[in-house]
Amino acid sequence: MSKKIVVCGGGGFIGGHLVNDLLEQGHQIRSVDRKLFSDWYQKFDDVENIVLNLECKDACVQALEGVDEVYNLAADMGGMGFIENNKALCMLSVLINTHLCMAAKDAGIKKFFYASSACVYSAVKQTEAENPGLKEEDAYPALAEDGYGWEKLFSERMCRHFMEDYNLQTRVARYHNVYGPNGTYDGGREKAPAAICRKVIEAKLSGKHEIEIWGDGSQTRSFMYIDDCVKGTQTIMHSDIIEPINLGSSEMVTINKLVDLAEEIGDVKLKRNYNLDAPKGVRGRSSDNTLIQKYLNWEPDIKLRDGLEKTYRWIFDQISNK
Ligand code: NAD
């Protein structure tokens, strides 16, 4: 049955892909973002596209008018280089989720999704490269990523209390590193997979066969391809899972391995220069998928090599067509 759905942050990376998928299912979509429309990653004619700053309560009321479901993907975010240097800006995203929750309660919204992050997890659990995978319970006692992670943790709780006190049906996924085409790959907000692809492509095209890697390259992460993210987001939205749940890949790799894969795709070998002073985040992070497997009998399973190839090709086209 066709529903009226608003995607907040629809001009961004994940929001754009979600809008596309919901549209294909025949839903009526409103997409809201603060960015100039010309800067949206994906634009669709048959969507109601609105430019609004969702930090303001009035804008949230306008964004939610007449809709059944809300996906909140709007936040000031980026990779480590951005969040380590913009903590206040990241924390101000609290205004978006708070005002959206208030507007959703007043509008009688049926379902409300909030995009949280693996950055809510306690630093104490992420000191070793051989991370066994973060379980949902590892968020407490809290020692989240400064700025960005604390905002996510607070907003998760806002969702929980709006459900407990006002019966707003909130669903919360903790995304672990999402990557794919149609997202940020330069400018300072890009995350590791896009940044590494871009650097490999630039080295290949320029003939200067060197790459700068942040940290010593043996820090670990897991990366979820965008198609798994879009599928998991909607499945969690329509599930009975009322606690925050991991949505991430459990295929943990070192950053060196990520570079190996990008080099393999680009058919090039580069001299690696390790910048130990650059922002590098926690030492080891991956997703423990026991809970999502239990609830959904599914977990993100697109192989990093496959997703990275698509991402690399898209970034290559962007750079070549500049
Ligand atoms: P993105 O930056 O591409 O998209 C976020 C969008 O929100 C942007 O287009 C931005 O303009 C918009 N926005 C910011 N402030 C706004 C405001 N005040 N009003 C309206 N729009 C506003 O990022 P993304 O990767 O698509 O992330 C989507 C969500 O998922 C975010 O909440 C992010 O924190 C979360 N998340 C993403 C990842 C990841 O790896 N990409 C990981 C964990 C969590």
Coordinates of N, CA and C and ligand atoms in Angstrom, one line a residue, residues 8-16 32-36 39-41 50-56 59 72-78 92-93 95-96 113-119 148 151-152 173-179 182-184 189 191 193 223-224 226 229 247, ligand 1:
C8 N 14.2 12.9 5.8 CA 14.9 14.1 6.2 C 16.4 13.9 6.0
G9 N 17.0 14.8 5.3 CA 18.4 14.6 4.8 C 18.4 13.9 3.5
G10 N 17.3 14.1 2.7 CA 17.2 13.4 1.5 C 18.2 13.8 0.4
G11 N 18.8 15.0 0.6 CA 19.8 15.5 -0.4 C 21.2 14.8 -0.1
G12 N 21.3 14.1 1.0 CA 22.6 13.5 1.4 C 22.8 12.1 0.7
F13 N 23.8 11.5 1.2 CA 24.2 10.2 0.6 C 23.2 9.1 0.8
I14 N 23.0 8.7 2.1 CA 22.1 7.6 2.4 C 20.6 8.0 2.1
G15 N 20.3 9.3 2.4 CA 18.9 9.8 2.1 C 18.6 9.7 0.7
G16 N 19.5 10.0 -0.2 CA 19.2 9.9 -1.7 C 18.9 8.5 -2.1
V32 N 13.5 16.2 2.2 CA 13.8 17.5 2.8 C 15.3 17.6 3.2
D33 N 16.0 18.7 2.8 CA 17.4 18.9 3.1 C 17.7 20.4 3.2
R34 N 18.7 20.7 4.0 CA 19.1 22.1 4.1 C 19.9 22.6 3.0
K35 N 20.6 21.7 2.3 CA 21.5 22.1 1.2 C 20.8 22.7 0.1
L36 N 21.4 23.6 -0.7 CA 20.9 24.1 -2.0 C 20.5 22.9 -2.8
D39 N 22.9 21.1 -5.0 CA 24.0 20.3 -4.3 C 23.5 18.9 -3.9
W40 N 22.2 18.6 -4.1 CA 21.7 17.2 -3.6 C 22.4 16.2 -4.4
Y41 N 22.8 15.0 -3.8 CA 23.5 14.0 -4.5 C 22.6 13.3 -5.6
I50 N 12.0 19.6 -0.8 CA 11.9 20.9 -0.1 C 13.2 21.2 0.6
V51 N 13.6 22.5 0.5 CA 14.9 22.9 1.2 C 14.4 23.6 2.5
L52 N 14.8 23.0 3.6 CA 14.4 23.5 4.9 C 15.6 23.3 5.9
N53 N 15.7 24.2 6.9 CA 16.7 23.9 7.9 C 15.9 23.3 9.1
L54 N 16.1 22.0 9.3 CA 15.4 21.2 10.3 C 15.8 21.4 11.7
E55 N 16.8 22.3 11.9 CA 17.1 22.7 13.3 C 15.9 23.5 13.9
C56 N 15.1 24.0 13.1 CA 14.0 24.9 13.6 C 12.7 24.1 13.7
A59 N 10.1 24.4 10.9 CA 10.5 23.7 9.6 C 10.1 22.2 9.8
N72 N 14.6 10.0 9.8 CA 15.5 11.1 10.1 C 17.0 10.8 9.8
L73 N 17.4 11.2 8.7 CA 18.9 11.0 8.3 C 19.6 12.3 8.2
A74 N 19.0 13.4 8.7 CA 19.6 14.7 8.6 C 20.5 14.9 9.8
A75 N 21.8 15.2 9.5 CA 22.8 15.5 10.6 C 24.0 16.2 9.9
D76 N 24.7 16.9 10.7 CA 25.9 17.5 10.3 C 27.0 16.4 10.5
M77 N 27.4 15.8 9.5 CA 28.3 14.6 9.7 C 29.4 14.6 8.7
G78 N 30.4 13.7 9.0 CA 31.5 13.5 8.1 C 32.4 12.4 8.6
L92 N 25.1 20.1 17.5 CA 23.9 20.9 17.2 C 22.9 20.1 16.4
S93 N 23.3 19.0 15.9 CA 22.3 18.1 15.2 C 21.2 17.7 16.2
L95 N 19.3 19.4 17.7 CA 18.1 20.3 17.5 C 17.2 19.6 16.4
I96 N 17.8 19.0 15.5 CA 17.1 18.4 14.4 C 16.2 17.2 14.9
F113 N 12.0 6.8 12.2 CA 13.3 6.2 12.2 C 14.4 7.2 12.5
Y114 N 15.3 6.8 13.3 CA 16.5 7.7 13.6 C 17.8 6.9 13.3
A115 N 18.6 7.6 12.5 CA 19.9 7.1 12.1 C 21.0 7.4 13.1
S116 N 21.3 6.4 14.0 CA 22.3 6.6 15.0 C 23.6 6.0 14.4
S117 N 24.6 5.8 15.2 CA 26.0 5.5 14.7 C 26.8 4.6 15.6
A118 N 27.7 3.9 15.1 CA 28.7 3.1 15.9 C 29.5 4.0 16.8
C119 N 29.5 5.4 16.5 CA 30.2 6.3 17.3 C 29.6 6.5 18.7
Y148 N 30.1 14.2 18.1 CA 29.2 13.5 17.3 C 28.6 12.3 18.0
E151 N 26.1 13.2 20.8 CA 24.8 13.7 20.2 C 23.9 12.5 19.8
K152 N 24.5 11.5 19.2 CA 23.8 10.3 18.7 C 23.2 9.6 19.9
A173 N 18.6 2.6 14.3 CA 19.7 1.8 13.9 C 21.0 2.5 14.1
R174 N 22.0 1.7 14.6 CA 23.3 2.2 14.7 C 24.1 1.8 13.5
Y175 N 24.2 2.7 12.5 CA 25.0 2.5 11.3 C 26.5 2.3 11.6
H176 N 27.1 1.3 11.0 CA 28.6 1.3 11.0 C 29.0 1.6 9.6
N177 N 29.9 2.6 9.5 CA 30.5 3.0 8.2 C 29.8 2.6 6.9
V178 N 29.1 3.5 6.3 CA 28.3 3.2 5.1 C 29.1 3.8 3.9
Y179 N 29.2 3.1 2.8 CA 29.9 3.6 1.7 C 29.1 3.2 0.4
N182 N 27.4 8.1 -5.2 CA 26.5 9.2 -4.9 C 26.6 9.7 -3.4
G183 N 27.9 9.8 -3.0 CA 28.1 10.3 -1.6 C 29.4 11.2 -1.7
T184 N 29.8 11.6 -0.5 CA 30.9 12.5 -0.4 C 32.2 11.8 -0.6
R189 N 34.7 16.0 4.3 CA 33.7 15.3 5.1 C 33.7 13.8 4.7
K191 N 34.5 9.8 4.1 CA 34.9 8.8 5.0 C 35.9 7.9 4.3
P193 N 36.4 4.7 3.0 CA 36.4 4.1 1.7 C 36.4 5.0 0.5
F223 N 32.8 -2.1 6.9 CA 32.2 -1.1 6.0 C 30.9 -1.8 5.4
M224 N 29.8 -1.1 5.4 CA 28.5 -1.6 4.9 C 28.2 -0.9 3.6
I226 N 25.9 0.5 0.6 CA 24.7 1.3 0.7 C 23.4 0.5 0.5
C229 N 22.5 -1.0 3.6 CA 22.0 0.0 4.5 C 20.5 0.3 4.2
L247 N 23.4 -1.8 12.6 CA 23.2 -2.1 11.2 C 24.6 -1.9 10.6
Ligands
NAD1 P1 25.2 13.1 4.5 O1 26.0 14.2 5.1 O2 25.5 12.8 3.1 O3 23.6 13.4 4.6 C1 23.1 14.2 5.7 C2 22.2 15.2 5.1 O4 21.6 15.9 6.2 C3 23.0 16.3 4.3 O5 22.6 16.3 3.0 C4 22.8 17.6 5.0 O6 22.7 18.7 4.2 C5 21.5 17.3 5.8 N1 21.3 18.2 6.9 C6 22.3 18.5 7.8 N2 21.8 19.4 8.7 C7 20.5 19.7 8.3 C8 19.5 20.5 8.8 N3 19.6 21.3 9.8 N4 18.3 20.5 8.1 C9 18.1 19.7 7.0 N5 19.0 18.9 6.5 C10 20.2 18.9 7.1 O7 25.4 11.9 5.5 P2 25.0 10.4 5.3 O8 26.2 9.6 5.2 O9 23.9 10.3 4.3 O10 24.3 10.1 6.7 C11 22.9 10.1 7.0 C12 22.7 9.8 8.5 O11 23.3 8.6 8.8 C13 23.3 10.8 9.4 O12 22.4 11.0 10.5 C14 24.6 10.2 9.9 O13 25.0 10.7 11.1 C15 24.2 8.8 9.9 N6 25.3 7.9 9.8 C16 26.0 7.7 8.7 C17 27.1 6.9 8.6 C18 27.9 6.7 7.3 O14 28.9 6.0 7.3 N7 27.6 7.4 6.2 C19 27.5 6.2 9.7 C20 26.8 6.3 10.9 C21 25.7 7.1 10.9

